[in-house]
Amino acid sequence: MYRESSKAFDPCIRSLEAPVRLDGYFFSEKYFSDHAETIRSELTPPEFSDAGSLELKQRMASTESTALHVRRGDYVTNKNASERFWSCSLEYYEEAIDRVPSRGEVFVFSDDIPWARKNLRSSKPLVFVGEGSNHQKLANAGLRDLWLMTHADHHIIANSSFSWWGAWLADAGKGLKIAPRKWFNDPTIDDSDIIPERWLRI
């Protein structure tokens, strides 16, 4: 049994020999960067064929698009989660949108679209994914949203593994990936290896 001792990358994991059971998050691409292309090939969600999803994919492809993810859920409703994880501020999202070198549409993904629509402000056009008569709400909408994120040129993520994977699976050396500088509320947690060095933290 090998248990994760911190959130920082632990190079000792490379010397482990099977059989071994891993216990932890191991949330850093440093653990698997040598196999990045294989992982992108195997973990990128399959194509969605419904009309609403294909329409959104085409709309994202027709512009220099940005995927923006707002995570609320347990970060704001669960006491343990809200104490542990920082909830990204509106100032973070507004600055991140301004930093993206594109005037193209910003596609907003969230588990709380009504909140995002009410509170997000930008001079760039915002598209709230999950709203509108042309959008089909699927039973596996989360997987569909992840799939759509991989088609964006730029990404603004929350401190969430969901949007982290959406940006990482799309990251083939192009586009700007922006992540929050603060991930946890506890300043003693070392989160320096969670975000790839080529991404921007603000």
PDB file of C-alpha atoms in Angstrom:
ATOM      1  CA  MET A   1       0.000   0.000   0.000  1.00  0.00           C
ATOM      2  CA  TYR A   2       1.370   3.403  -0.989  1.00  0.00           C
ATOM      3  CA  ARG A   3      -0.508   6.427   0.352  1.00  0.00           C
ATOM      4  CA  GLU A   4      -0.193   9.921  -1.023  1.00  0.00           C
ATOM      5  CA  SER A   5       1.594  12.023   1.599  1.00  0.00           C
ATOM      6  CA  SER A   6       0.861  15.471   0.114  1.00  0.00           C
ATOM      7  CA  LYS A   7      -0.528  17.161  -2.995  1.00  0.00           C
ATOM      8  CA  ALA A   8       2.972  17.744  -4.363  1.00  0.00           C
ATOM      9  CA  PHE A   9       4.425  15.383  -6.963  1.00  0.00           C
ATOM     10  CA  ASP A  10       6.313  12.522  -5.338  1.00  0.00           C
ATOM     11  CA  PRO A  11       9.024  11.105  -7.655  1.00  0.00           C
ATOM     12  CA  CYS A  12       9.338   8.055  -5.375  1.00  0.00           C
ATOM     13  CA  ILE A  13       6.261   6.640  -7.056  1.00  0.00           C
ATOM     14  CA  ARG A  14       8.388   5.817 -10.114  1.00  0.00           C
ATOM     15  CA  SER A  15      10.441   3.368  -8.092  1.00  0.00           C
ATOM     16  CA  LEU A  16       7.489   1.367  -6.789  1.00  0.00           C
ATOM     17  CA  GLU A  17       7.267  -2.240  -7.891  1.00  0.00           C
ATOM     18  CA  ALA A  18       4.137  -4.294  -8.411  1.00  0.00           C
ATOM     19  CA  PRO A  19       2.068  -5.467  -6.745  1.00  0.00           C
ATOM     20  CA  VAL A  20       1.175  -2.158  -5.128  1.00  0.00           C
ATOM     21  CA  ARG A  21      -2.083  -0.413  -4.227  1.00  0.00           C
ATOM     22  CA  LEU A  22      -2.141   3.374  -4.618  1.00  0.00           C
ATOM     23  CA  ASP A  23      -4.244   5.447  -2.228  1.00  0.00           C
ATOM     24  CA  GLY A  24      -4.627   9.151  -3.055  1.00  0.00           C
ATOM     25  CA  TYR A  25      -5.417  11.650  -5.791  1.00  0.00           C
ATOM     26  CA  PHE A  26      -1.978  11.922  -7.476  1.00  0.00           C
ATOM     27  CA  PHE A  27      -3.312  15.065  -9.120  1.00  0.00           C
ATOM     28  CA  SER A  28      -0.446  16.181 -11.348  1.00  0.00           C
ATOM     29  CA  GLU A  29       0.419  15.497 -14.960  1.00  0.00           C
ATOM     30  CA  LYS A  30       3.958  14.811 -13.760  1.00  0.00           C
ATOM     31  CA  TYR A  31       2.763  11.330 -12.842  1.00  0.00           C
ATOM     32  CA  PHE A  32       1.826  10.508 -16.435  1.00  0.00           C
ATOM     33  CA  SER A  33       3.406  13.088 -18.755  1.00  0.00           C
ATOM     34  CA  ASP A  34       5.518  10.383 -20.427  1.00  0.00           C
ATOM     35  CA  HIS A  35       2.301   8.830 -21.696  1.00  0.00           C
ATOM     36  CA  ALA A  36       0.332  12.012 -22.450  1.00  0.00           C
ATOM     37  CA  GLU A  37      -0.692  11.152 -26.006  1.00  0.00           C
ATOM     38  CA  THR A  38      -1.884   7.681 -25.045  1.00  0.00           C
ATOM     39  CA  ILE A  39      -3.937   9.108 -22.189  1.00  0.00           C
ATOM     40  CA  ARG A  40      -5.494  11.779 -24.404  1.00  0.00           C
ATOM     41  CA  SER A  41      -6.393   9.122 -26.936  1.00  0.00           C
ATOM     42  CA  GLU A  42      -7.961   6.815 -24.360  1.00  0.00           C
ATOM     43  CA  LEU A  43      -9.659   9.349 -22.057  1.00  0.00           C
ATOM     44  CA  THR A  44     -11.076  11.880 -24.519  1.00  0.00           C
ATOM     45  CA  PRO A  45     -14.861  11.336 -24.432  1.00  0.00           C
ATOM     46  CA  PRO A  46     -16.498   9.752 -27.495  1.00  0.00           C
ATOM     47  CA  GLU A  47     -18.269  11.909 -30.044  1.00  0.00           C
ATOM     48  CA  PHE A  48     -21.836  12.937 -29.295  1.00  0.00           C
ATOM     49  CA  SER A  49     -24.210  12.635 -32.235  1.00  0.00           C
ATOM     50  CA  ASP A  50     -27.350  14.449 -31.057  1.00  0.00           C
ATOM     51  CA  ALA A  51     -28.231  17.615 -32.945  1.00  0.00           C
ATOM     52  CA  GLY A  52     -27.796  19.971 -29.977  1.00  0.00           C
ATOM     53  CA  SER A  53     -24.301  18.756 -29.144  1.00  0.00           C
ATOM     54  CA  LEU A  54     -23.158  18.817 -32.771  1.00  0.00           C
ATOM     55  CA  GLU A  55     -24.515  22.339 -33.165  1.00  0.00           C
ATOM     56  CA  LEU A  56     -22.530  23.518 -30.132  1.00  0.00           C
ATOM     57  CA  LYS A  57     -19.378  21.763 -31.358  1.00  0.00           C
ATOM     58  CA  GLN A  58     -19.710  23.470 -34.749  1.00  0.00           C
ATOM     59  CA  ARG A  59     -20.333  26.832 -33.104  1.00  0.00           C
ATOM     60  CA  MET A  60     -17.179  26.413 -31.003  1.00  0.00           C
ATOM     61  CA  ALA A  61     -15.188  25.459 -34.105  1.00  0.00           C
ATOM     62  CA  SER A  62     -16.401  28.497 -36.025  1.00  0.00           C
ATOM     63  CA  THR A  63     -14.781  30.957 -33.625  1.00  0.00           C
ATOM     64  CA  GLU A  64     -11.662  31.212 -31.461  1.00  0.00           C
ATOM     65  CA  SER A  65     -13.613  29.801 -28.562  1.00  0.00           C
ATOM     66  CA  THR A  66     -13.006  29.744 -24.820  1.00  0.00           C
ATOM     67  CA  ALA A  67     -14.409  27.168 -22.398  1.00  0.00           C
ATOM     68  CA  LEU A  68     -15.053  28.598 -18.923  1.00  0.00           C
ATOM     69  CA  HIS A  69     -16.068  26.372 -16.018  1.00  0.00           C
ATOM     70  CA  VAL A  70     -17.836  27.521 -12.863  1.00  0.00           C
ATOM     71  CA  ARG A  71     -18.059  24.939 -10.099  1.00  0.00           C
ATOM     72  CA  ARG A  72     -20.443  25.604  -7.265  1.00  0.00           C
ATOM     73  CA  GLY A  73     -22.303  22.569  -5.885  1.00  0.00           C
ATOM     74  CA  ASP A  74     -20.690  21.219  -2.723  1.00  0.00           C
ATOM     75  CA  TYR A  75     -18.095  24.013  -2.759  1.00  0.00           C
ATOM     76  CA  VAL A  76     -20.833  26.349  -1.554  1.00  0.00           C
ATOM     77  CA  THR A  77     -23.418  24.005   0.012  1.00  0.00           C
ATOM     78  CA  ASN A  78     -21.286  21.445   1.889  1.00  0.00           C
ATOM     79  CA  LYS A  79     -19.533  22.728   5.016  1.00  0.00           C
ATOM     80  CA  ASN A  80     -16.556  20.350   4.771  1.00  0.00           C
ATOM     81  CA  ALA A  81     -15.993  21.037   1.083  1.00  0.00           C
ATOM     82  CA  SER A  82     -16.426  24.804   1.432  1.00  0.00           C
ATOM     83  CA  GLU A  83     -13.906  24.883   4.273  1.00  0.00           C
ATOM     84  CA  ARG A  84     -11.366  22.883   2.268  1.00  0.00           C
ATOM     85  CA  PHE A  85     -11.722  24.301  -1.242  1.00  0.00           C
ATOM     86  CA  TRP A  86     -11.638  27.910  -2.362  1.00  0.00           C
ATOM     87  CA  SER A  87     -14.650  29.046  -4.381  1.00  0.00           C
ATOM     88  CA  CYS A  88     -13.441  30.971  -7.440  1.00  0.00           C
ATOM     89  CA  SER A  89     -14.390  34.625  -7.260  1.00  0.00           C
ATOM     90  CA  LEU A  90     -16.109  36.699  -9.923  1.00  0.00           C
ATOM     91  CA  GLU A  91     -12.955  38.829 -10.015  1.00  0.00           C
ATOM     92  CA  TYR A  92     -10.959  35.730 -10.997  1.00  0.00           C
ATOM     93  CA  TYR A  93     -13.301  34.938 -13.886  1.00  0.00           C
ATOM     94  CA  GLU A  94     -13.470  38.527 -15.100  1.00  0.00           C
ATOM     95  CA  GLU A  95      -9.683  38.919 -15.103  1.00  0.00           C
ATOM     96  CA  ALA A  96      -9.257  35.535 -16.790  1.00  0.00           C
ATOM     97  CA  ILE A  97     -11.694  36.439 -19.570  1.00  0.00           C
ATOM     98  CA  ASP A  98      -9.802  39.697 -20.125  1.00  0.00           C
ATOM     99  CA  ARG A  99      -6.510  37.770 -20.357  1.00  0.00           C
ATOM    100  CA  VAL A 100      -7.722  35.473 -23.144  1.00  0.00           C
ATOM    101  CA  PRO A 101      -6.298  36.793 -26.442  1.00  0.00           C
ATOM    102  CA  SER A 102      -9.525  36.349 -28.372  1.00  0.00           C
ATOM    103  CA  ARG A 103     -12.762  38.195 -29.013  1.00  0.00           C
ATOM    104  CA  GLY A 104     -14.508  34.914 -29.757  1.00  0.00           C
ATOM    105  CA  GLU A 105     -17.382  33.481 -27.790  1.00  0.00           C
ATOM    106  CA  VAL A 106     -16.884  32.263 -24.220  1.00  0.00           C
ATOM    107  CA  PHE A 107     -18.788  29.027 -23.575  1.00  0.00           C
ATOM    108  CA  VAL A 108     -19.782  28.788 -19.920  1.00  0.00           C
ATOM    109  CA  PHE A 109     -20.116  25.346 -18.338  1.00  0.00           C
ATOM    110  CA  SER A 110     -21.419  24.997 -14.796  1.00  0.00           C
ATOM    111  CA  ASP A 111     -23.416  22.943 -12.333  1.00  0.00           C
ATOM    112  CA  ASP A 112     -25.247  26.210 -11.599  1.00  0.00           C
ATOM    113  CA  ILE A 113     -25.968  27.919 -14.907  1.00  0.00           C
ATOM    114  CA  PRO A 114     -28.612  30.290 -13.419  1.00  0.00           C
ATOM    115  CA  TRP A 115     -25.998  31.648 -10.973  1.00  0.00           C
ATOM    116  CA  ALA A 116     -23.417  31.993 -13.741  1.00  0.00           C
ATOM    117  CA  ARG A 117     -25.851  33.841 -15.999  1.00  0.00           C
ATOM    118  CA  LYS A 118     -26.869  36.202 -13.204  1.00  0.00           C
ATOM    119  CA  ASN A 119     -23.341  37.013 -12.030  1.00  0.00           C
ATOM    120  CA  LEU A 120     -20.776  36.673 -14.835  1.00  0.00           C
ATOM    121  CA  ARG A 121     -20.000  39.874 -16.717  1.00  0.00           C
ATOM    122  CA  SER A 122     -17.859  40.336 -19.804  1.00  0.00           C
ATOM    123  CA  SER A 123     -17.548  42.488 -22.892  1.00  0.00           C
ATOM    124  CA  LYS A 124     -17.043  39.228 -24.801  1.00  0.00           C
ATOM    125  CA  PRO A 125     -20.110  37.222 -25.847  1.00  0.00           C
ATOM    126  CA  LEU A 126     -21.058  34.569 -23.274  1.00  0.00           C
ATOM    127  CA  VAL A 127     -22.826  31.347 -24.248  1.00  0.00           C
ATOM    128  CA  PHE A 128     -24.356  29.468 -21.321  1.00  0.00           C
ATOM    129  CA  VAL A 129     -24.205  25.781 -22.198  1.00  0.00           C
ATOM    130  CA  GLY A 130     -27.312  23.998 -21.000  1.00  0.00           C
ATOM    131  CA  GLU A 131     -29.771  26.743 -21.856  1.00  0.00           C
ATOM    132  CA  GLY A 132     -31.901  27.464 -24.889  1.00  0.00           C
ATOM    133  CA  SER A 133     -34.313  25.625 -27.109  1.00  0.00           C
ATOM    134  CA  ASN A 134     -31.529  24.398 -29.408  1.00  0.00           C
ATOM    135  CA  HIS A 135     -29.775  22.594 -26.601  1.00  0.00           C
ATOM    136  CA  GLN A 136     -30.787  19.047 -25.796  1.00  0.00           C
ATOM    137  CA  LYS A 137     -30.369  18.140 -22.144  1.00  0.00           C
ATOM    138  CA  LEU A 138     -28.851  14.677 -22.052  1.00  0.00           C
ATOM    139  CA  ALA A 139     -28.794  12.121 -19.256  1.00  0.00           C
ATOM    140  CA  ASN A 140     -24.991  12.139 -19.502  1.00  0.00           C
ATOM    141  CA  ALA A 141     -24.708  15.913 -19.838  1.00  0.00           C
ATOM    142  CA  GLY A 142     -21.545  15.989 -17.702  1.00  0.00           C
ATOM    143  CA  LEU A 143     -19.667  13.770 -20.138  1.00  0.00           C
ATOM    144  CA  ARG A 144     -21.058  15.805 -23.043  1.00  0.00           C
ATOM    145  CA  ASP A 145     -19.826  19.019 -21.431  1.00  0.00           C
ATOM    146  CA  LEU A 146     -16.369  17.517 -20.951  1.00  0.00           C
ATOM    147  CA  TRP A 147     -16.368  16.485 -24.614  1.00  0.00           C
ATOM    148  CA  LEU A 148     -17.359  19.993 -25.689  1.00  0.00           C
ATOM    149  CA  MET A 149     -14.623  21.538 -23.522  1.00  0.00           C
ATOM    150  CA  THR A 150     -11.995  19.574 -25.426  1.00  0.00           C
ATOM    151  CA  HIS A 151     -13.022  21.440 -28.602  1.00  0.00           C
ATOM    152  CA  ALA A 152     -12.300  24.920 -27.227  1.00  0.00           C
ATOM    153  CA  ASP A 153      -9.156  26.856 -28.115  1.00  0.00           C
ATOM    154  CA  HIS A 154      -8.719  28.466 -24.686  1.00  0.00           C
ATOM    155  CA  HIS A 155      -9.768  27.352 -21.212  1.00  0.00           C
ATOM    156  CA  ILE A 156     -10.567  29.086 -17.940  1.00  0.00           C
ATOM    157  CA  ILE A 157     -10.875  26.426 -15.274  1.00  0.00           C
ATOM    158  CA  ALA A 158     -12.167  26.314 -11.742  1.00  0.00           C
ATOM    159  CA  ASN A 159     -10.238  24.576  -8.965  1.00  0.00           C
ATOM    160  CA  SER A 160     -11.937  21.410 -10.107  1.00  0.00           C
ATOM    161  CA  SER A 161     -10.621  18.196 -11.624  1.00  0.00           C
ATOM    162  CA  PHE A 162     -13.550  18.293 -14.069  1.00  0.00           C
ATOM    163  CA  SER A 163     -12.459  21.443 -15.866  1.00  0.00           C
ATOM    164  CA  TRP A 164      -8.782  20.552 -15.337  1.00  0.00           C
ATOM    165  CA  TRP A 165      -9.331  17.451 -17.476  1.00  0.00           C
ATOM    166  CA  GLY A 166     -11.338  19.399 -20.034  1.00  0.00           C
ATOM    167  CA  ALA A 167      -8.409  21.765 -20.501  1.00  0.00           C
ATOM    168  CA  TRP A 168      -5.714  19.087 -20.301  1.00  0.00           C
ATOM    169  CA  LEU A 169      -7.336  16.779 -22.851  1.00  0.00           C
ATOM    170  CA  ALA A 170      -7.524  19.722 -25.265  1.00  0.00           C
ATOM    171  CA  ASP A 171      -3.984  20.892 -24.541  1.00  0.00           C
ATOM    172  CA  ALA A 172      -1.789  20.023 -27.481  1.00  0.00           C
ATOM    173  CA  GLY A 173       0.473  23.038 -27.233  1.00  0.00           C
ATOM    174  CA  LYS A 174      -2.076  25.611 -28.385  1.00  0.00           C
ATOM    175  CA  GLY A 175      -4.379  28.026 -26.669  1.00  0.00           C
ATOM    176  CA  LEU A 176      -4.179  29.698 -23.273  1.00  0.00           C
ATOM    177  CA  LYS A 177      -5.107  27.693 -20.167  1.00  0.00           C
ATOM    178  CA  ILE A 178      -5.898  29.805 -17.099  1.00  0.00           C
ATOM    179  CA  ALA A 179      -6.242  28.360 -13.607  1.00  0.00           C
ATOM    180  CA  PRO A 180      -6.839  29.936 -10.206  1.00  0.00           C
ATOM    181  CA  ARG A 181      -3.721  30.663  -8.181  1.00  0.00           C
ATOM    182  CA  LYS A 182      -5.604  29.529  -5.082  1.00  0.00           C
ATOM    183  CA  TRP A 183      -6.886  25.951  -4.999  1.00  0.00           C
ATOM    184  CA  PHE A 184      -7.346  25.192  -1.300  1.00  0.00           C
ATOM    185  CA  ASN A 185      -8.326  27.442   1.586  1.00  0.00           C
ATOM    186  CA  ASP A 186      -5.532  25.927   3.687  1.00  0.00           C
ATOM    187  CA  PRO A 187      -2.336  27.799   2.707  1.00  0.00           C
ATOM    188  CA  THR A 188      -0.140  24.989   4.057  1.00  0.00           C
ATOM    189  CA  ILE A 189      -1.251  22.598   1.282  1.00  0.00           C
ATOM    190  CA  ASP A 190       1.309  22.535  -1.527  1.00  0.00           C
ATOM    191  CA  ASP A 191      -0.705  22.718  -4.753  1.00  0.00           C
ATOM    192  CA  SER A 192       2.198  23.833  -6.963  1.00  0.00           C
ATOM    193  CA  ASP A 193       2.247  20.638  -9.042  1.00  0.00           C
ATOM    194  CA  ILE A 194      -1.482  20.488  -9.788  1.00  0.00           C
ATOM    195  CA  ILE A 195      -1.287  23.002 -12.639  1.00  0.00           C
ATOM    196  CA  PRO A 196       1.101  22.365 -15.568  1.00  0.00           C
ATOM    197  CA  GLU A 197       3.877  24.947 -15.743  1.00  0.00           C
ATOM    198  CA  ARG A 198       2.809  26.053 -19.237  1.00  0.00           C
ATOM    199  CA  TRP A 199      -0.607  27.146 -17.937  1.00  0.00           C
ATOM    200  CA  LEU A 200      -1.242  30.563 -16.404  1.00  0.00           C
ATOM    201  CA  ARG A 201      -2.284  30.898 -12.774  1.00  0.00           C
ATOM    202  CA  ILE A 202      -3.895  34.136 -11.665  1.00  0.00           C
TER     203      ILE A 202
END
